[in-house]
Amino acid sequence: MKVPMLDLTEQYQNLKEEIHTAMEDVMSKAHFILGQNVKDLEASVAEYSNAKHGIGVANGSDALNISILGLEIGPDDEVIVPSFTFFATAGAVARTGATPVFVDIDPKTYNIDPEKIEAAITPKTKAIIPVHLYGQMADMDRIKEIADKHNIAIIEDAAQAIGSTYKRKKVGELGTTACYSFFPTKNLGAYGDAGMIITSDDEVGERMRVLRVHGSKPKYYHHVLGYNSRLDELQAAILNVKFKHLDDWSDQRRENAYYYNELLNKELSDIVVTPYEEEFNHHVYHQYTIRVPKRDELQAHLKEQGVATMIYYPQPLHLQPVFKELGFKEGDLPETEKAAKEAISLPMFPELTREQQEYVVANIKEFYKG
Ligand SMILES: *Cc1c(COP(=O)(O)O)cnc(C)c1O
């Protein structure tokens, strides 16, 4: 048997006709940039996030970039970020000339540890970027308390977490802005790059709308330096079709996660640490990530048996060569460094079958217990 990390072909077959119709409609009207499909998607995703504005952009990394610029953060400013995340979270900060300040994670959830944020705040701190890693929201009440106390913004990196909730609050409801990625492998994936920023702040929202079109307002008059970063109509048309299925897909992911938990806790509870879901969180399992000893050997064994896995993320950002000048060294963020050595993500997508999951777990068992 072969078990891929992710298989998007079945989903495509199920939605093929609807998607082709939506794409043909865009092509026959020949309105390719910032048309009705983008407006509709912005409205649906903003409403879904209990927020006022959705601003479609070219990808999730630009959603972060434009959020930071929209909040008028730049050189001489500091932004608090986790180190255990995808590069874009900190890359976006550094791109604007601001300094990323790395904070360690809570080893149970892999999300930024609120207890360690306060010690990293200085008079230069302008924002915190909690990343809702693997599909579970960070501890937003604590983060918001700290942000309000110090009068700093929250930019939610929600690239992996569309549809997740925290104490019944949606992604995008508590942050100043929230950033979605519609990269094809994300829970709501386009057929290419796409992203969106969510905000309920009218002023910041308007600045970000202007920033995505070269800072042009009115057209051909520029007061700020922006980007060319737009979500295109074809991608929006596809996403409008797929969006209607998002909650069902999230439910299927959750069911798959609980089945993995059941299998792993039955046979391997002495070796494997299954994901921890806070009781007040609705985790959407963008990834199903476990902690294990001899992680790299397990990965090689599973590969031989036809089971794909991924390591998110093998090298923490505070130890990346590009951030050498920030002065972090090995040992500075122990929980992050430990997770980078122990975490491994198993195949996860809505259409994953029980048979496939049983095969994955049987091979993990074989590796540890022969
Ligand atoms: C995917 C991802 C991004 C970047 O999104 P792109 O659309 O690929 O630019 C940012 N942050 C996190 C945590 C991600 O997983």
Coordinates of C-alpha atoms and ligand atoms in Angstrom, one line a residue:
M1 CA 0.0 0.0 0.0
K2 CA 1.1 3.6 -0.6
V3 CA -0.1 6.4 1.7
P4 CA 0.7 9.9 0.4
M5 CA 0.9 12.9 2.8
L6 CA -1.9 14.5 0.9
D7 CA -4.0 13.5 -2.1
L8 CA -6.0 16.2 -3.8
T9 CA -7.2 14.2 -6.8
E10 CA -10.4 12.7 -5.2
Q11 CA -11.5 16.1 -4.1
Y12 CA -11.0 17.4 -7.7
Q13 CA -12.9 14.6 -9.2
N14 CA -15.9 15.3 -6.9
L15 CA -16.0 19.0 -7.7
K16 CA -14.8 18.9 -11.3
E17 CA -17.9 20.1 -13.1
E18 CA -18.6 22.9 -10.7
I19 CA -15.0 24.1 -10.8
H20 CA -14.9 24.0 -14.6
T21 CA -18.1 25.9 -14.9
A22 CA -16.8 28.6 -12.5
M23 CA -13.5 28.9 -14.4
E24 CA -15.3 29.1 -17.8
D25 CA -17.5 31.8 -16.5
V26 CA -14.4 33.9 -15.5
M27 CA -12.8 33.3 -18.9
S28 CA -15.9 34.1 -20.9
K29 CA -16.4 37.4 -19.0
A30 CA -12.7 38.1 -19.4
H31 CA -12.5 40.0 -16.1
F32 CA -9.3 38.5 -14.5
I33 CA -8.2 40.9 -11.8
L34 CA -10.2 42.0 -8.7
G35 CA -13.7 41.1 -10.1
Q36 CA -16.9 39.7 -8.6
N37 CA -15.4 36.4 -7.6
V38 CA -12.7 38.1 -5.4
K39 CA -15.4 40.3 -3.9
D40 CA -17.6 37.4 -3.1
L41 CA -14.8 35.4 -1.6
E42 CA -13.7 38.3 0.5
A43 CA -17.2 38.8 1.8
S44 CA -17.7 35.1 2.6
V45 CA -14.4 34.6 4.3
A46 CA -14.8 37.8 6.3
E47 CA -18.2 36.8 7.5
Y48 CA -17.0 33.3 8.3
S49 CA -14.2 34.9 10.4
N50 CA -16.8 37.2 12.2
A51 CA -14.8 40.2 10.9
K52 CA -15.7 43.2 8.7
H53 CA -13.1 43.1 5.9
G54 CA -11.5 40.5 3.7
I55 CA -8.7 41.6 1.4
G56 CA -7.6 39.1 -1.2
V57 CA -3.8 39.0 -1.8
A58 CA -1.4 36.9 -3.9
N59 CA -0.4 34.4 -1.1
G60 CA -0.2 34.0 2.6
S61 CA 3.3 35.4 2.9
D62 CA 2.0 38.7 1.3
A63 CA -0.9 38.7 3.7
L64 CA 1.7 38.9 6.5
N65 CA 3.8 41.4 4.7
I66 CA 0.9 43.7 4.0
S67 CA -0.5 43.4 7.5
I68 CA 2.8 44.5 8.9
L69 CA 3.0 47.5 6.5
G70 CA -0.7 48.2 7.1
L71 CA 0.0 48.5 10.8
E72 CA 2.9 51.0 9.9
I73 CA 5.5 48.7 11.4
G74 CA 9.0 49.0 9.9
P75 CA 12.7 49.7 10.7
D76 CA 13.5 50.2 14.4
D77 CA 10.4 48.2 15.4
E78 CA 10.3 44.8 16.9
V79 CA 7.7 42.0 16.4
I80 CA 7.3 38.9 18.6
V81 CA 7.1 35.6 16.7
P82 CA 7.5 32.0 17.5
S83 CA 10.5 30.3 16.0
F84 CA 8.8 26.9 15.5
T85 CA 6.9 27.9 12.3
F86 CA 7.1 28.3 8.6
F87 CA 9.8 30.8 7.4
A88 CA 7.2 33.4 6.2
T89 CA 6.1 34.3 9.7
A90 CA 9.5 35.8 10.5
G91 CA 10.6 36.5 6.9
A92 CA 7.7 39.0 6.5
V93 CA 8.8 40.9 9.6
A94 CA 12.4 41.1 8.5
R95 CA 11.4 42.1 4.9
T96 CA 9.8 45.4 6.2
G97 CA 13.1 46.2 8.1
A98 CA 11.6 45.4 11.5
T99 CA 13.3 42.9 13.8
P100 CA 11.7 39.5 14.6
V101 CA 12.0 38.6 18.3
F102 CA 11.7 34.8 18.8
V103 CA 9.8 33.3 21.7
D104 CA 9.6 29.7 22.7
I105 CA 6.6 27.4 22.4
D106 CA 4.3 25.5 24.8
P107 CA 5.5 21.9 24.3
K108 CA 1.9 20.5 24.4
T109 CA 0.3 22.6 21.7
Y110 CA 3.5 23.7 19.8
N111 CA 2.1 27.3 19.8
I112 CA 3.8 30.4 21.2
D113 CA 4.0 30.2 25.0
P114 CA 2.2 33.3 26.4
E115 CA 4.1 33.1 29.6
K116 CA 7.3 33.8 27.7
I117 CA 6.0 36.8 25.7
E118 CA 6.1 39.5 28.3
A119 CA 9.8 39.0 28.9
A120 CA 10.4 39.7 25.2
I121 CA 8.5 43.0 25.1
T122 CA 10.5 46.2 24.9
P123 CA 9.5 49.8 24.1
K124 CA 10.1 49.0 20.4
T125 CA 7.6 46.1 20.3
K126 CA 4.8 46.9 17.9
A127 CA 3.1 43.5 17.4
I128 CA 2.8 39.8 18.3
I129 CA 2.3 37.2 15.6
P130 CA 0.8 34.1 17.1
V131 CA 0.9 31.2 14.6
H132 CA -2.1 28.8 14.9
L133 CA 0.2 25.9 14.2
Y134 CA -1.1 22.6 12.6
G135 CA -4.6 24.0 12.8
Q136 CA -5.0 24.7 16.5
M137 CA -5.4 28.3 17.7
A138 CA -2.8 29.8 20.1
D139 CA -3.9 30.9 23.6
M140 CA -5.5 34.1 22.4
D141 CA -7.0 35.4 25.7
R142 CA -3.5 35.5 27.3
I143 CA -2.0 37.0 24.2
K144 CA -4.7 39.6 23.9
E145 CA -4.3 40.5 27.6
I146 CA -0.6 41.2 27.0
A147 CA -1.2 43.0 23.7
D148 CA -3.8 45.3 25.2
K149 CA -1.7 46.0 28.3
H150 CA 1.2 47.1 26.1
N151 CA -0.9 48.6 23.4
I152 CA 0.5 46.5 20.6
A153 CA -1.2 44.8 17.6
I154 CA -1.9 41.1 17.1
I155 CA -1.4 39.6 13.6
E156 CA -2.7 36.1 13.5
D157 CA -0.8 33.8 11.2
A158 CA -3.8 31.6 10.4
A159 CA -2.3 30.0 7.2
Q160 CA -2.9 26.6 8.7
A161 CA -6.0 27.3 10.7
I162 CA -9.0 28.4 8.6
G163 CA -12.1 27.2 10.4
S164 CA -10.5 26.6 13.8
T165 CA -12.0 28.3 16.9
Y166 CA -10.8 29.2 20.4
K167 CA -13.4 29.5 23.1
R168 CA -16.0 29.7 20.3
K169 CA -14.2 32.7 18.8
K170 CA -13.1 32.4 15.2
V171 CA -9.7 33.0 13.7
G172 CA -9.8 36.7 12.8
E173 CA -12.1 37.7 15.6
L174 CA -9.5 38.5 18.2
G175 CA -6.5 39.7 16.2
T176 CA -6.0 43.1 14.7
T177 CA -5.5 41.3 11.4
A178 CA -5.5 37.6 10.5
C179 CA -3.6 36.1 7.5
Y180 CA -4.9 33.1 5.5
S181 CA -3.0 31.2 2.9
F182 CA -4.8 29.3 0.1
F183 CA -1.7 27.5 -1.0
P184 CA -2.9 24.2 -2.6
T185 CA -1.9 22.1 0.4
K186 CA -3.7 24.2 3.0
N187 CA -7.2 23.2 4.3
L188 CA -8.8 25.6 1.8
G189 CA -6.4 25.3 -1.2
A190 CA -6.5 27.1 -4.5
Y191 CA -5.0 25.7 -7.8
G192 CA -2.0 28.0 -7.4
D193 CA -1.0 30.7 -4.9
A194 CA -3.6 32.8 -3.1
G195 CA -4.1 34.4 0.3
M196 CA -6.3 36.8 2.3
I197 CA -6.1 39.3 5.1
I198 CA -9.0 39.7 7.6
T199 CA -9.6 42.7 9.8
S200 CA -12.4 44.6 11.5
D201 CA -10.3 47.8 11.7
D202 CA -11.6 50.1 8.9
E203 CA -8.5 52.3 8.8
V204 CA -6.0 49.4 8.7
G205 CA -8.2 47.6 6.2
E206 CA -8.2 50.6 3.9
R207 CA -4.4 51.0 4.1
M208 CA -4.0 47.3 3.2
R209 CA -6.4 47.5 0.3
V210 CA -4.2 50.4 -1.1
L211 CA -1.0 48.5 -0.4
R212 CA -2.0 45.6 -2.6
V213 CA -2.2 47.9 -5.6
H214 CA 1.2 49.6 -5.4
G215 CA -0.1 52.0 -2.7
S216 CA -2.2 53.7 -5.4
K217 CA -5.0 55.9 -4.3
P218 CA -6.6 57.5 -6.3
K219 CA -5.4 55.5 -9.2
Y220 CA -1.9 56.5 -10.4
Y221 CA -1.3 58.7 -7.3
H222 CA 1.0 57.1 -4.7
H223 CA 1.5 58.2 -1.1
V224 CA 2.9 54.9 0.1
L225 CA 5.1 52.2 -1.4
G226 CA 3.0 49.1 -1.9
Y227 CA 3.1 45.8 -3.7
N228 CA 1.4 44.2 -6.7
S229 CA -0.3 41.5 -4.7
R230 CA -3.7 40.4 -5.7
L231 CA -5.8 37.2 -5.5
D232 CA -6.8 36.5 -9.1
E233 CA -10.3 35.8 -10.3
L234 CA -9.7 32.3 -11.5
Q235 CA -8.3 31.3 -8.1
A236 CA -11.2 33.1 -6.4
A237 CA -13.7 31.3 -8.6
I238 CA -12.2 27.9 -7.6
L239 CA -12.1 28.9 -3.9
N240 CA -15.7 30.0 -4.0
V241 CA -16.7 26.5 -5.0
K242 CA -14.4 24.8 -2.5
F243 CA -15.3 27.1 0.4
K244 CA -18.8 25.6 0.7
H245 CA -17.2 22.3 1.6
L246 CA -14.6 23.6 4.1
D247 CA -16.5 22.7 7.3
D248 CA -17.2 19.2 6.1
W249 CA -13.6 18.7 5.2
S250 CA -12.5 20.0 8.7
D251 CA -14.9 17.5 10.3
Q252 CA -13.4 14.7 8.3
R253 CA -9.9 15.8 9.3
R254 CA -11.0 15.8 12.9
E255 CA -12.4 12.3 12.6
N256 CA -9.3 11.0 11.0
A257 CA -7.2 12.6 13.8
Y258 CA -9.3 10.9 16.5
Y259 CA -8.9 7.6 14.7
Y260 CA -5.2 8.0 14.7
N261 CA -5.3 8.9 18.4
E262 CA -7.3 5.7 19.1
L263 CA -5.0 3.4 17.2
L264 CA -1.8 5.0 18.6
N265 CA -2.9 5.3 22.2
K266 CA -4.0 1.6 22.1
E267 CA -0.8 0.2 20.9
L268 CA 2.0 2.8 21.4
S269 CA 1.0 5.1 24.2
D270 CA 4.4 4.4 25.9
I271 CA 6.3 5.7 22.9
V272 CA 4.2 8.1 20.8
V273 CA 2.9 11.4 22.0
T274 CA -0.4 12.1 20.1
P275 CA -1.6 15.7 19.5
Y276 CA -2.9 17.7 22.5
E277 CA -6.2 19.5 21.8
E278 CA -7.2 22.1 24.3
E279 CA -10.8 21.4 25.4
F280 CA -11.9 24.9 24.4
N281 CA -10.3 24.7 21.0
H282 CA -11.7 23.4 17.7
H283 CA -8.6 22.0 16.1
V284 CA -8.9 21.6 12.3
Y285 CA -5.8 19.3 11.9
H286 CA -4.1 20.9 9.0
Q287 CA -1.4 18.5 10.2
Y288 CA -1.5 15.5 12.4
T289 CA 1.7 15.7 14.3
I290 CA 3.2 13.3 16.8
R291 CA 6.3 13.3 18.9
V292 CA 8.5 10.3 18.9
P293 CA 12.0 9.1 19.8
K294 CA 14.3 8.1 16.9
R295 CA 12.2 10.3 14.6
D296 CA 14.5 10.3 11.5
E297 CA 14.9 6.5 11.6
L298 CA 11.1 6.1 11.9
Q299 CA 10.7 8.4 8.9
A300 CA 13.1 6.3 6.8
H301 CA 11.3 3.1 7.8
L302 CA 7.9 4.4 6.9
K303 CA 9.2 5.7 3.6
E304 CA 10.4 2.1 2.8
Q305 CA 6.9 0.9 3.5
G306 CA 5.3 3.4 1.2
V307 CA 4.1 5.8 3.9
A308 CA 4.9 9.5 3.3
T309 CA 5.6 11.8 6.3
M310 CA 6.9 15.3 6.7
I311 CA 8.9 17.2 9.3
Y312 CA 7.4 20.5 10.1
Y313 CA 9.9 22.1 10.9
P314 CA 13.4 20.5 11.1
Q315 CA 15.4 23.8 11.7
P316 CA 13.9 26.4 14.1
L317 CA 13.9 30.0 12.6
H318 CA 16.1 31.4 15.4
L319 CA 18.9 29.1 14.2
Q320 CA 18.5 29.8 10.5
P321 CA 21.6 31.3 8.8
V322 CA 19.7 34.2 7.5
F323 CA 18.9 35.4 11.0
K324 CA 22.4 34.9 12.4
E325 CA 22.8 38.6 13.1
L326 CA 19.9 38.5 15.5
G327 CA 22.3 36.7 17.9
F328 CA 20.2 33.7 18.9
K329 CA 22.1 30.5 19.6
E330 CA 21.4 26.8 20.3
G331 CA 19.8 26.4 23.7
D332 CA 18.0 29.7 23.7
L333 CA 14.6 28.2 22.9
P334 CA 14.8 24.7 24.3
E335 CA 11.2 23.6 23.7
T336 CA 11.4 24.7 20.1
E337 CA 14.6 22.9 19.6
K338 CA 13.3 19.8 21.2
A339 CA 10.1 19.8 19.0
A340 CA 12.3 20.3 15.9
K341 CA 14.0 17.0 16.7
E342 CA 10.9 15.0 17.8
A343 CA 7.9 16.1 15.7
I344 CA 6.8 14.2 12.7
S345 CA 3.5 14.7 10.7
L346 CA 1.6 11.7 9.4
P347 CA -0.6 11.6 6.2
M348 CA -3.7 13.8 6.7
F349 CA -6.4 14.8 4.4
P350 CA -10.2 14.5 4.5
E351 CA -10.4 11.5 2.1
L352 CA -7.7 9.5 4.0
T353 CA -9.3 6.0 4.6
R354 CA -9.3 4.0 7.8
E355 CA -7.4 1.2 6.0
Q356 CA -4.7 3.7 5.1
Q357 CA -4.5 4.9 8.7
E358 CA -4.3 1.4 10.0
Y359 CA -1.5 0.7 7.6
V360 CA 0.4 3.8 8.8
V361 CA 0.0 2.8 12.5
A362 CA 0.9 -0.9 11.9
N363 CA 4.2 0.3 10.4
I364 CA 4.9 2.6 13.2
K365 CA 4.3 -0.3 15.6
E366 CA 6.5 -2.6 13.6
F367 CA 9.3 0.0 13.8
Y368 CA 9.2 0.3 17.6
K369 CA 8.1 -3.2 18.6
G370 CA 9.3 -5.3 15.8
Ligands
LIG1 C1 1.8 28.3 4.3 C2 2.2 29.2 5.4 C3 2.5 30.6 5.2 C4 2.7 31.2 3.9 O1 1.7 31.1 3.0 P1 2.0 31.1 1.4 O2 0.6 31.2 0.8 O3 2.7 29.8 1.1 O4 2.8 32.3 1.1 C5 2.8 31.4 6.3 N1 2.7 30.9 7.6 C6 2.5 29.6 7.8 C7 2.4 29.1 9.2 C8 2.2 28.7 6.8 O5 2.0 27.4 7.0

